[in-house]
Each structure stands twice: as C-alpha cells, then as structure tokens.
C-alpha cells in the first residue's frame, strides 16, 4: 500500500536544484525561506524534466552544462512568493497523509508473519531430513566397516594357516639340520677327546722328564757333596779336632745356604720355563683353537671384564636419568622376592622361572628400553649370586633349584649368559675361568691401587666388620657360588648354550687349574676341586670314563704326595690341609664306585 500527497503547481518556472529528501507535501524550513513549497518545486522539476526529455537534440557544450559567459549574465533569482494560506481541506489531507504514514510504519502484517513461520518450518524440516540422512549414512558406514572387518579376519585366518604350514616346514628343516649338527658334534667330540688324550700323554711325558731331571740333578749334587766331604776329611785329618769341627760347621752352613739359593734359582728357572712352554704351546695351538672355537683363560678373562664394564656403563646411564631409573627400580624390586622364594619343587621352579621371564620380557607390552634391559639382566644375575652366597653356604641342597632357575633363564633370556658370567667373575674373581688375576686390567694399564685388584679378585667387605673378609669367609662364599655354577653345567641343555655353560667346561676348568701354580697353592683350590667333584664327579666318570680317571689320579697325586719337592695342592695352611683331605676322600669314593 502506497501513500502520496498531491502536488501543487510550482510558482516559478526557473530550474532549481533537486531536493535530497521529500517532506510528503509538508512545508520545510528551507522552503519557507523562499516563499514556496516542495510540492511546487517538484512540479516545476517534473516539467523541466519533461522539457529536457522532449528536447533531446544535440546542443553546444555551454547549453548542455547550463553555463553562462560571465557572472553578469546569470539572472538573479526572483523573490520567493509567499505561500498562500492553506484551506481546511488541504490541511486535513496533509494530516491524514502523515497519520497514514505513521500507521504504515507501525502496521503488523499477518502475511509477513506467515512467511517467517513458513521459513522456520522449512528450516526444521530440512534439519530433520539432514539428521535422518546422516543417520542412514553412518549406519551404512558401520555396515561397510563390519563387512571389511569380516573380510580382514578371513584373510588373517588364511594367512595364519599359511604361516602354520610354513612353520611346519621350517620345523622339519630345523629337525633335519639338528640331526646333521648332532652327527657333526659327535665327530667333533671324538676329535676333541683324541686331542685331549694326546695332550694328557704329552703332559705326562713332560712330568716324567721333569722328575727324571730332578732325580739326576739330586744324585749329582749328592755325589759332588760326598766327594767334597771326602777331600775335606783327608785334608783336615792332620788338623785339630776343634778346627776340623769348626770348619765342618762353616762348610755345612755354607752348603745349606748354597742349596737354598740354588733351589730358589731352580724354582725361578722352572717357573720361567713353564711360562715359556705354556706361551709357546698356546702360540702353536692358537690357529687350532681358533678353528674349533676354543678360547684361552686370558680370552675368557678379557671377555668377562669387557662385559662387566659395559654393564656398569649401562647401569650408570640408567641411574643418571630419573624417569628411566624409576622404571628400572619398579621391575628390579620384583626380582629379588622371587629369587628368595625358590624351593626344590619342579612346579615351583617352573613357575618362578616363568615369572622372571615375564619380568624380563613382559607379555602384551612393549619391550624394555635396551639400557633398562641390560640393567635388569645385571640385577637378576646379582640376585641369583647373592642368593647362592647366603643360602647355598648354609645348605648345599639349595644350590640345585637355584641352578635350575638360572639354567631356565639361560635358555630363554637373550644376552643373559654373557652378563651372568661377567657378574660371576665379578663376585668370585678369576676362579670360574680359572686364572690368576693379572697385574693389569684389560686396558693394559696397571690397577689404580691394590684395593682395586683385590676387588677384581672377588674379595668383599666382611659381614661383621668394615675390613676385608677373611680367607675362610672368602673360600666359603666362592664355593657356594661355584656349586651353583657346577650344577648348571650338569643340567642337560635342550638347545646349545654359551660355551661357558656347557658340560666340557668342567674338564677345561680342571685342566686349567692343574696348570696354574699360583692358584693350586691357595686354600681355595682344593675346596673348589672338592665342590666340583661332589657335584659332578660320578656323573663325569660315566661320561668320560678312563680319561676322567687319569685326571682324578693326577689330582690325587697333588693332594696326597705333592708335585715335586713336596708341593701340595692347597699349600700348608690349615684350611688347605682340611680341603685336601676332603678331595682325597672324594676321589677315592668316585674311583671305588661308592
């Protein structure tokens, strides 16, 4: 609905500037100044527009822009005539128009309400349809995903069946390879025993030659002494009896001193000769040992010390990081209680072994960080050895279940064998190899002090004081640990273990010990020999037969009559003498088949 006010006739034909706004027929303040209304101006403007539209012919630029040649030519505006007074009817129309405009601005149109409501309903309907469409879309997506999962599960089952078939083939191939390796191992074992018998025969011949040389030297000395005595008696018969006695005493003292010096020199020369022969023999056998995979005592010592330093470095890295140390401590605290719960029961041993394996390799969890894993291997090895030091020392029977748990872990836990042997060497010194701890560390530098070398030999602080443990405490503790080690060697493996945990290691251990004079003269040697024979003496005789008897006879000679010049295994200390008696009785029991 539109409203408008009637226009009045413009009082002046003069072209005026158009107004910017309409007053709907009402008089404005600006119009009243010239004496005419906006209606009259609108009418005149309309007339002028019509006249412009009618006269559309081209004109000069001056006429198009309504310009004059000079300001004097511009006509002056006529005075505005006064607006004639409006009558009552006109005034009434103006007021009605204003009222209609106001009514229009305040009018409430139902059609607009209907249109707005329709838009809202349409929006709701569209949103509802969108929700239903999305629901159908998600349902279809779930169905497609379920079908994809079913196809994936079927494909996975087919792949698993294929893997099982391939694994069966691999097992058959592995069994054939194991049979082949077993045959090769038997041939290699026969070759090794042939070489061992040859070495034993060589060593026996060397001992016989050495004893024969010593006997001849002794006879020659006695002969020379007799000749000297005879000459002295013939020369001194003419002298007085007192002078003769004095000279005889001086000669006897000198003779004893010379004999002592000669004996010391002979011992030094003999030791030097043994070292040279040993070095020459090792040098000659180096390529042969390398071919069959055998190592020397020095190689084993270097390897164990290298692993020990590597483990110490890994533990230091773990301890330097608070978060990593917290993770390591959480798992480490679970190891010690389980080691302390071991009893001589097969089911219990298997359960403890499985729990320890789950600690080292947690199921359904990511593997341990390499640093944490090596630190945990060190903690596990230390817990087993500490348990051996405390419990096996008190009761020998407790060594067997502890050794079985350690053996199970050696079979299943990667890298455990090297670290366990390194910790074993750390706690007992060179006895597991065996070797005299050298005067230099593996970096070919001397130990920083005697305490460091003593610690490398396996000595620890006494449990009753801050000083080092006594020789008896050290011997007892090392014997408890080595008993567990010998029990591990006795257990038949299901798969090849590291060389230091295989049964031939017992023969190597006794052979090396028999050739180490510095170890044989200590009280620890006979005690460890007795421990080895107590654990594996009869079992080794069943395996090795006559050759084992030869080795036992050699050891029996060392504990009963000694090796040349009355040198006994174990020295002259009370502990060594007692251990020698135990070794002698144990060898008699084994050889007599008791």
Short mmCIF file of C-alpha atoms in Angstrom, two decimals, residues 175-561:
data_model
loop_
_atom_site.label_atom_id
_atom_site.label_comp_id
_atom_site.label_asym_id
_atom_site.label_seq_id
_atom_site.Cartn_x
_atom_site.Cartn_y
_atom_site.Cartn_z
CA UNK A 175 64.99 -81.08 12.79
CA UNK A 176 66.99 -82.29 9.80
CA UNK A 177 69.60 -79.61 10.45
CA UNK A 178 69.74 -80.53 14.15
CA UNK A 179 70.30 -84.18 13.26
CA UNK A 180 73.09 -83.14 10.94
CA UNK A 181 74.62 -80.89 13.60
CA UNK A 182 74.34 -83.69 16.17
CA UNK A 183 76.30 -86.02 13.93
CA UNK A 184 78.88 -83.31 13.32
CA UNK A 185 79.04 -82.69 17.07
CA UNK A 186 79.73 -86.38 17.75
CA UNK A 187 82.56 -86.35 15.24
CA UNK A 188 83.93 -83.14 16.71
CA UNK A 189 83.66 -84.54 20.24
CA UNK A 190 85.56 -87.65 19.22
CA UNK A 191 88.25 -85.47 17.65
CA UNK A 192 88.43 -83.34 20.80
CA UNK A 193 88.86 -86.39 23.02
CA UNK A 194 91.60 -87.69 20.79
CA UNK A 195 93.40 -84.40 21.10
CA UNK A 196 92.78 -84.31 24.87
CA UNK A 197 94.29 -87.76 25.25
CA UNK A 198 97.26 -86.63 23.19
CA UNK A 199 97.71 -83.53 25.35
CA UNK A 200 97.44 -85.60 28.53
CA UNK A 201 100.05 -88.00 27.25
CA UNK A 202 102.33 -85.08 26.36
CA UNK A 203 101.88 -83.61 29.82
CA UNK A 204 102.57 -86.97 31.45
CA UNK A 205 105.74 -87.32 29.43
CA UNK A 206 106.77 -83.82 30.46
CA UNK A 207 106.20 -84.64 34.12
CA UNK A 208 108.22 -87.84 33.81
CA UNK A 209 111.05 -85.99 32.09
CA UNK A 210 110.99 -83.29 34.74
CA UNK A 211 111.06 -85.82 37.58
CA UNK A 212 113.90 -87.68 35.91
CA UNK A 213 115.88 -84.46 35.50
CA UNK A 214 115.31 -83.57 39.14
CA UNK A 215 116.41 -87.03 40.25
CA UNK A 216 119.61 -86.86 38.23
CA UNK A 217 120.37 -83.36 39.50
CA UNK A 218 119.82 -84.52 43.05
CA UNK A 219 122.08 -87.56 42.57
CA UNK A 220 124.75 -85.38 41.03
CA UNK A 221 124.57 -82.98 43.95
CA UNK A 222 124.86 -85.81 46.41
CA UNK A 223 127.84 -87.28 44.56
CA UNK A 224 129.63 -83.94 44.48
CA UNK A 225 128.92 -83.35 48.13
CA UNK A 226 130.30 -86.74 49.03
CA UNK A 227 133.46 -86.07 47.08
CA UNK A 228 133.91 -82.70 48.75
CA UNK A 229 133.35 -84.18 52.16
CA UNK A 230 135.84 -86.93 51.45
CA UNK A 231 138.51 -84.43 50.35
CA UNK A 232 137.88 -82.25 53.37
CA UNK A 233 138.21 -85.19 55.73
CA UNK A 234 141.51 -86.26 54.13
CA UNK A 235 142.90 -82.72 54.31
CA UNK A 236 141.69 -81.96 57.80
CA UNK A 237 142.69 -85.20 59.47
CA UNK A 238 146.02 -83.58 60.33
CA UNK A 239 144.39 -80.65 61.99
CA UNK A 240 142.99 -80.41 65.38
CA UNK A 241 139.60 -81.76 66.13
CA UNK A 242 138.23 -78.37 67.19
CA UNK A 243 139.32 -76.64 64.00
CA UNK A 244 138.00 -79.53 61.98
CA UNK A 245 134.62 -79.27 63.71
CA UNK A 246 134.55 -75.52 63.20
CA UNK A 247 135.38 -75.80 59.54
CA UNK A 248 132.85 -78.56 59.14
CA UNK A 249 130.17 -76.39 60.70
CA UNK A 250 131.04 -73.47 58.46
CA UNK A 251 131.06 -75.74 55.43
CA UNK A 252 127.70 -77.20 56.41
CA UNK A 253 126.18 -73.74 56.85
CA UNK A 254 127.59 -72.61 53.56
CA UNK A 255 126.34 -75.76 51.88
CA UNK A 256 122.83 -75.24 53.21
CA UNK A 257 122.86 -71.64 52.10
CA UNK A 258 124.10 -72.57 48.67
CA UNK A 259 121.49 -75.28 48.40
CA UNK A 260 118.80 -72.84 49.36
CA UNK A 261 119.96 -70.32 46.79
CA UNK A 262 120.25 -73.00 44.14
CA UNK A 263 116.81 -74.30 44.99
CA UNK A 264 115.34 -70.81 44.68
CA UNK A 265 117.12 -70.29 41.38
CA UNK A 266 115.91 -73.65 40.15
CA UNK A 267 112.35 -72.81 41.15
CA UNK A 268 112.56 -69.49 39.32
CA UNK A 269 114.06 -71.15 36.26
CA UNK A 270 111.47 -73.90 36.40
CA UNK A 271 108.64 -71.38 36.65
CA UNK A 272 110.11 -69.33 33.83
CA UNK A 273 110.49 -72.47 31.74
CA UNK A 274 106.89 -73.45 32.45
CA UNK A 275 105.68 -70.00 31.44
CA UNK A 276 107.72 -70.12 28.26
CA UNK A 277 106.49 -73.62 27.43
CA UNK A 278 102.93 -72.59 28.13
CA UNK A 279 103.24 -69.47 25.97
CA UNK A 280 104.88 -71.49 23.19
CA UNK A 281 102.20 -74.18 23.40
CA UNK A 282 99.41 -71.61 23.31
CA UNK A 283 101.04 -69.88 20.36
CA UNK A 284 101.36 -73.16 18.48
CA UNK A 285 97.78 -74.12 19.25
CA UNK A 286 96.29 -70.71 18.50
CA UNK A 287 95.16 -71.49 14.96
CA UNK A 288 93.88 -74.90 16.01
CA UNK A 289 91.92 -73.42 18.91
CA UNK A 290 90.53 -70.74 16.63
CA UNK A 291 89.38 -73.39 14.16
CA UNK A 292 87.47 -75.40 16.79
CA UNK A 293 86.20 -72.37 18.71
CA UNK A 294 88.25 -72.88 21.91
CA UNK A 295 89.49 -69.94 23.96
CA UNK A 296 92.29 -69.41 26.44
CA UNK A 297 91.91 -68.35 30.05
CA UNK A 298 93.16 -64.88 29.13
CA UNK A 299 90.49 -64.61 26.40
CA UNK A 300 87.74 -65.59 28.84
CA UNK A 301 89.03 -63.10 31.42
CA UNK A 302 89.15 -60.28 28.86
CA UNK A 303 85.64 -61.09 27.60
CA UNK A 304 84.13 -61.24 31.10
CA UNK A 305 85.75 -57.96 32.18
CA UNK A 306 84.62 -56.26 28.95
CA UNK A 307 81.01 -57.36 29.51
CA UNK A 308 81.22 -56.26 33.15
CA UNK A 309 82.40 -52.76 32.23
CA UNK A 310 79.69 -52.50 29.58
CA UNK A 311 77.01 -53.48 32.12
CA UNK A 312 78.36 -50.97 34.64
CA UNK A 313 78.18 -48.26 31.97
CA UNK A 314 74.55 -49.16 31.15
CA UNK A 315 73.57 -49.13 34.84
CA UNK A 316 75.23 -45.73 35.28
CA UNK A 317 73.23 -44.35 32.35
CA UNK A 318 70.01 -45.69 33.86
CA UNK A 319 70.78 -44.21 37.28
CA UNK A 320 71.56 -40.80 35.77
CA UNK A 321 68.04 -40.42 34.33
CA UNK A 322 65.34 -40.12 37.00
CA UNK A 323 62.47 -41.42 34.85
CA UNK A 324 64.47 -44.34 33.48
CA UNK A 325 65.78 -45.16 36.96
CA UNK A 326 62.22 -45.19 38.32
CA UNK A 327 61.16 -47.64 35.60
CA UNK A 328 64.19 -49.84 36.27
CA UNK A 329 63.59 -49.82 40.04
CA UNK A 330 59.95 -50.83 39.55
CA UNK A 331 60.96 -54.02 37.70
CA UNK A 332 64.06 -54.66 39.82
CA UNK A 333 62.02 -54.75 43.03
CA UNK A 334 60.03 -57.66 41.59
CA UNK A 335 63.10 -59.84 41.00
CA UNK A 336 64.59 -60.25 44.50
CA UNK A 337 61.44 -61.64 46.24
CA UNK A 338 61.02 -64.27 43.54
CA UNK A 339 64.64 -65.44 43.81
CA UNK A 340 64.18 -65.77 47.56
CA UNK A 341 61.06 -67.97 47.12
CA UNK A 342 62.78 -70.79 45.19
CA UNK A 343 62.23 -74.30 46.63
CA UNK A 344 63.24 -77.76 45.41
CA UNK A 345 59.97 -78.42 43.58
CA UNK A 346 59.75 -78.72 39.81
CA UNK A 347 56.37 -76.99 39.51
CA UNK A 348 57.51 -74.17 41.78
CA UNK A 349 60.80 -73.82 39.87
CA UNK A 350 58.96 -73.58 36.53
CA UNK A 351 56.54 -71.01 37.93
CA UNK A 352 59.35 -68.83 39.31
CA UNK A 353 61.23 -69.14 36.01
CA UNK A 354 58.14 -68.08 34.05
CA UNK A 355 57.54 -65.09 36.33
CA UNK A 356 61.15 -63.97 35.98
CA UNK A 357 60.90 -64.39 32.20
CA UNK A 358 57.76 -62.22 32.19
CA UNK A 359 59.64 -59.55 34.11
CA UNK A 360 62.48 -59.55 31.58
CA UNK A 361 60.14 -59.83 28.57
CA UNK A 362 56.69 -58.54 29.62
CA UNK A 363 53.85 -60.12 27.61
CA UNK A 364 51.39 -57.82 25.83
CA UNK A 365 53.69 -54.87 26.49
CA UNK A 366 56.44 -53.12 24.56
CA UNK A 367 59.93 -54.49 25.13
CA UNK A 368 62.14 -52.79 27.72
CA UNK A 369 64.43 -49.98 26.70
CA UNK A 370 67.88 -51.52 25.84
CA UNK A 371 69.56 -49.68 28.73
CA UNK A 372 66.87 -50.80 31.20
CA UNK A 373 67.00 -54.36 29.83
CA UNK A 374 70.75 -54.72 30.41
CA UNK A 375 70.45 -53.14 33.86
CA UNK A 376 67.70 -55.67 34.71
CA UNK A 377 69.92 -58.53 33.47
CA UNK A 378 72.64 -57.29 35.83
CA UNK A 379 70.14 -57.08 38.73
CA UNK A 380 68.86 -60.60 38.01
CA UNK A 381 72.39 -62.03 37.90
CA UNK A 382 73.34 -60.27 41.11
CA UNK A 383 70.20 -61.55 42.89
CA UNK A 384 70.98 -65.17 41.92
CA UNK A 385 74.63 -64.87 43.03
CA UNK A 386 73.74 -63.20 46.34
CA UNK A 387 71.21 -65.96 47.00
CA UNK A 388 73.96 -68.50 46.31
CA UNK A 389 76.32 -66.73 48.72
CA UNK A 390 73.81 -66.73 51.58
CA UNK A 391 71.65 -69.81 51.14
CA UNK A 392 74.00 -72.31 49.48
CA UNK A 393 76.67 -71.57 52.08
CA UNK A 394 74.24 -72.70 54.78
CA UNK A 395 72.66 -75.61 52.89
CA UNK A 396 74.29 -77.31 49.89
CA UNK A 397 70.98 -78.77 48.64
CA UNK A 398 69.60 -75.30 47.89
CA UNK A 399 72.11 -74.94 45.04
CA UNK A 400 70.23 -77.35 42.76
CA UNK A 401 66.87 -75.45 42.44
CA UNK A 402 68.71 -72.14 42.19
CA UNK A 403 70.86 -73.57 39.38
CA UNK A 404 67.74 -74.91 37.63
CA UNK A 405 66.13 -71.45 37.62
CA UNK A 406 69.35 -69.89 36.30
CA UNK A 407 69.56 -72.61 33.64
CA UNK A 408 65.96 -71.94 32.51
CA UNK A 409 66.75 -68.25 32.14
CA UNK A 410 69.94 -69.03 30.20
CA UNK A 411 67.80 -70.99 27.76
CA UNK A 412 65.18 -68.26 27.23
CA UNK A 413 66.50 -64.78 28.05
CA UNK A 414 68.71 -63.19 25.35
CA UNK A 415 72.14 -61.82 26.43
CA UNK A 416 71.70 -63.27 29.94
CA UNK A 417 74.54 -65.80 29.63
CA UNK A 418 77.27 -63.20 28.97
CA UNK A 419 76.14 -60.83 31.72
CA UNK A 420 75.60 -63.67 34.23
CA UNK A 421 79.13 -64.98 33.63
CA UNK A 422 80.54 -61.44 33.89
CA UNK A 423 78.82 -60.96 37.27
CA UNK A 424 80.02 -64.43 38.31
CA UNK A 425 83.61 -63.37 37.61
CA UNK A 426 83.00 -60.09 39.44
CA UNK A 427 81.82 -61.88 42.61
CA UNK A 428 84.47 -64.67 42.60
CA UNK A 429 87.47 -63.22 40.77
CA UNK A 430 89.30 -65.48 38.32
CA UNK A 431 88.07 -68.80 39.79
CA UNK A 432 85.27 -69.56 37.25
CA UNK A 433 87.82 -69.37 34.40
CA UNK A 434 90.25 -70.19 36.29
CA UNK A 435 93.07 -67.67 36.05
CA UNK A 436 95.36 -65.66 38.30
CA UNK A 437 94.09 -62.10 38.20
CA UNK A 438 96.72 -60.27 36.10
CA UNK A 439 98.60 -57.22 37.29
CA UNK A 440 96.98 -55.13 34.55
CA UNK A 441 93.36 -54.59 33.65
CA UNK A 442 92.01 -55.29 30.15
CA UNK A 443 93.02 -51.78 29.05
CA UNK A 444 96.65 -52.89 29.60
CA UNK A 445 97.04 -50.36 32.38
CA UNK A 446 98.01 -51.27 35.97
CA UNK A 447 95.27 -51.27 38.58
CA UNK A 448 94.95 -47.86 40.17
CA UNK A 449 95.71 -49.38 43.57
CA UNK A 450 95.94 -52.73 45.34
CA UNK A 451 92.36 -52.38 46.59
CA UNK A 452 91.08 -52.34 43.01
CA UNK A 453 92.96 -55.54 42.17
CA UNK A 454 91.74 -57.15 45.40
CA UNK A 455 88.18 -56.28 44.45
CA UNK A 456 88.73 -57.76 40.99
CA UNK A 457 89.87 -60.97 42.73
CA UNK A 458 86.39 -61.22 44.27
CA UNK A 459 87.12 -60.10 47.83
CA UNK A 460 84.33 -58.21 49.60
CA UNK A 461 83.92 -56.49 52.95
CA UNK A 462 83.34 -58.75 55.90
CA UNK A 463 79.80 -59.11 57.20
CA UNK A 464 80.97 -58.44 60.77
CA UNK A 465 83.39 -55.53 60.18
CA UNK A 466 84.47 -52.93 57.66
CA UNK A 467 87.64 -54.87 56.82
CA UNK A 468 88.00 -57.38 54.01
CA UNK A 469 86.61 -60.84 54.62
CA UNK A 470 88.97 -63.48 55.90
CA UNK A 471 90.38 -66.28 53.78
CA UNK A 472 87.90 -68.75 55.29
CA UNK A 473 84.92 -66.47 54.57
CA UNK A 474 86.13 -65.87 51.04
CA UNK A 475 86.61 -69.60 50.40
CA UNK A 476 83.16 -70.48 51.75
CA UNK A 477 81.42 -67.75 49.73
CA UNK A 478 83.19 -68.60 46.47
CA UNK A 479 82.50 -72.31 46.98
CA UNK A 480 78.76 -71.61 47.38
CA UNK A 481 78.63 -69.65 44.12
CA UNK A 482 80.73 -72.21 42.22
CA UNK A 483 78.49 -75.03 43.45
CA UNK A 484 75.57 -73.36 41.67
CA UNK A 485 77.77 -72.96 38.57
CA UNK A 486 78.72 -76.66 38.56
CA UNK A 487 75.07 -77.66 38.95
CA UNK A 488 74.25 -75.54 35.87
CA UNK A 489 76.95 -77.42 33.89
CA UNK A 490 75.40 -80.73 34.97
CA UNK A 491 71.91 -79.99 33.59
CA UNK A 492 71.43 -81.37 30.03
CA UNK A 493 70.51 -78.46 27.72
CA UNK A 494 67.55 -78.53 25.36
CA UNK A 495 69.47 -76.31 22.97
CA UNK A 496 73.15 -75.27 22.74
CA UNK A 497 74.16 -72.74 25.40
CA UNK A 498 77.08 -70.38 25.54
CA UNK A 499 80.47 -72.11 25.80
CA UNK A 500 80.98 -71.10 29.43
CA UNK A 501 77.82 -73.03 30.46
CA UNK A 502 78.45 -76.27 28.53
CA UNK A 503 79.46 -79.55 30.18
CA UNK A 504 83.01 -79.68 28.66
CA UNK A 505 83.70 -76.53 30.67
CA UNK A 506 84.31 -78.78 33.74
CA UNK A 507 87.20 -80.56 32.02
CA UNK A 508 88.61 -77.23 30.82
CA UNK A 509 88.28 -75.82 34.33
CA UNK A 510 90.16 -78.68 36.00
CA UNK A 511 92.83 -78.74 33.27
CA UNK A 512 93.49 -75.03 33.55
CA UNK A 513 93.56 -75.21 37.35
CA UNK A 514 96.10 -78.05 37.25
CA UNK A 515 98.40 -75.83 35.20
CA UNK A 516 98.13 -72.70 37.38
CA UNK A 517 100.73 -72.99 40.14
CA UNK A 518 99.63 -69.70 41.69
CA UNK A 519 96.06 -70.97 42.13
CA UNK A 520 96.96 -74.51 43.26
CA UNK A 521 98.99 -73.21 46.20
CA UNK A 522 95.97 -71.37 47.70
CA UNK A 523 93.46 -72.94 50.09
CA UNK A 524 90.60 -72.07 47.72
CA UNK A 525 91.78 -74.51 45.02
CA UNK A 526 91.21 -77.81 46.90
CA UNK A 527 87.89 -76.55 48.25
CA UNK A 528 86.62 -75.76 44.75
CA UNK A 529 88.00 -79.06 43.41
CA UNK A 530 86.08 -80.87 46.14
CA UNK A 531 82.94 -78.87 45.25
CA UNK A 532 83.27 -79.79 41.57
CA UNK A 533 83.81 -83.48 42.34
CA UNK A 534 80.98 -83.52 44.88
CA UNK A 535 78.56 -82.16 42.24
CA UNK A 536 79.80 -83.86 39.06
CA UNK A 537 82.47 -86.42 39.94
CA UNK A 538 80.48 -89.63 39.43
CA UNK A 539 78.46 -88.15 36.56
CA UNK A 540 81.65 -87.10 34.73
CA UNK A 541 83.15 -90.57 35.21
CA UNK A 542 80.11 -92.09 33.47
CA UNK A 543 80.64 -89.73 30.54
CA UNK A 544 84.40 -89.66 30.16
CA UNK A 545 85.45 -92.99 31.65
CA UNK A 546 89.14 -93.78 31.66
CA UNK A 547 90.30 -90.27 30.76
CA UNK A 548 88.43 -88.88 33.74
CA UNK A 549 90.12 -91.45 35.96
CA UNK A 550 93.52 -90.24 34.71
CA UNK A 551 92.67 -86.67 35.60
CA UNK A 552 91.48 -87.75 39.05
CA UNK A 553 94.71 -89.69 39.60
CA UNK A 554 96.72 -86.59 38.76
CA UNK A 555 94.72 -84.53 41.26
CA UNK A 556 95.01 -87.32 43.84
CA UNK A 557 98.78 -87.23 43.49
CA UNK A 558 98.72 -83.46 44.08
CA UNK A 559 96.76 -83.77 47.34
CA UNK A 560 98.48 -86.88 48.67
CA UNK A 561 102.22 -86.80 47.77
#
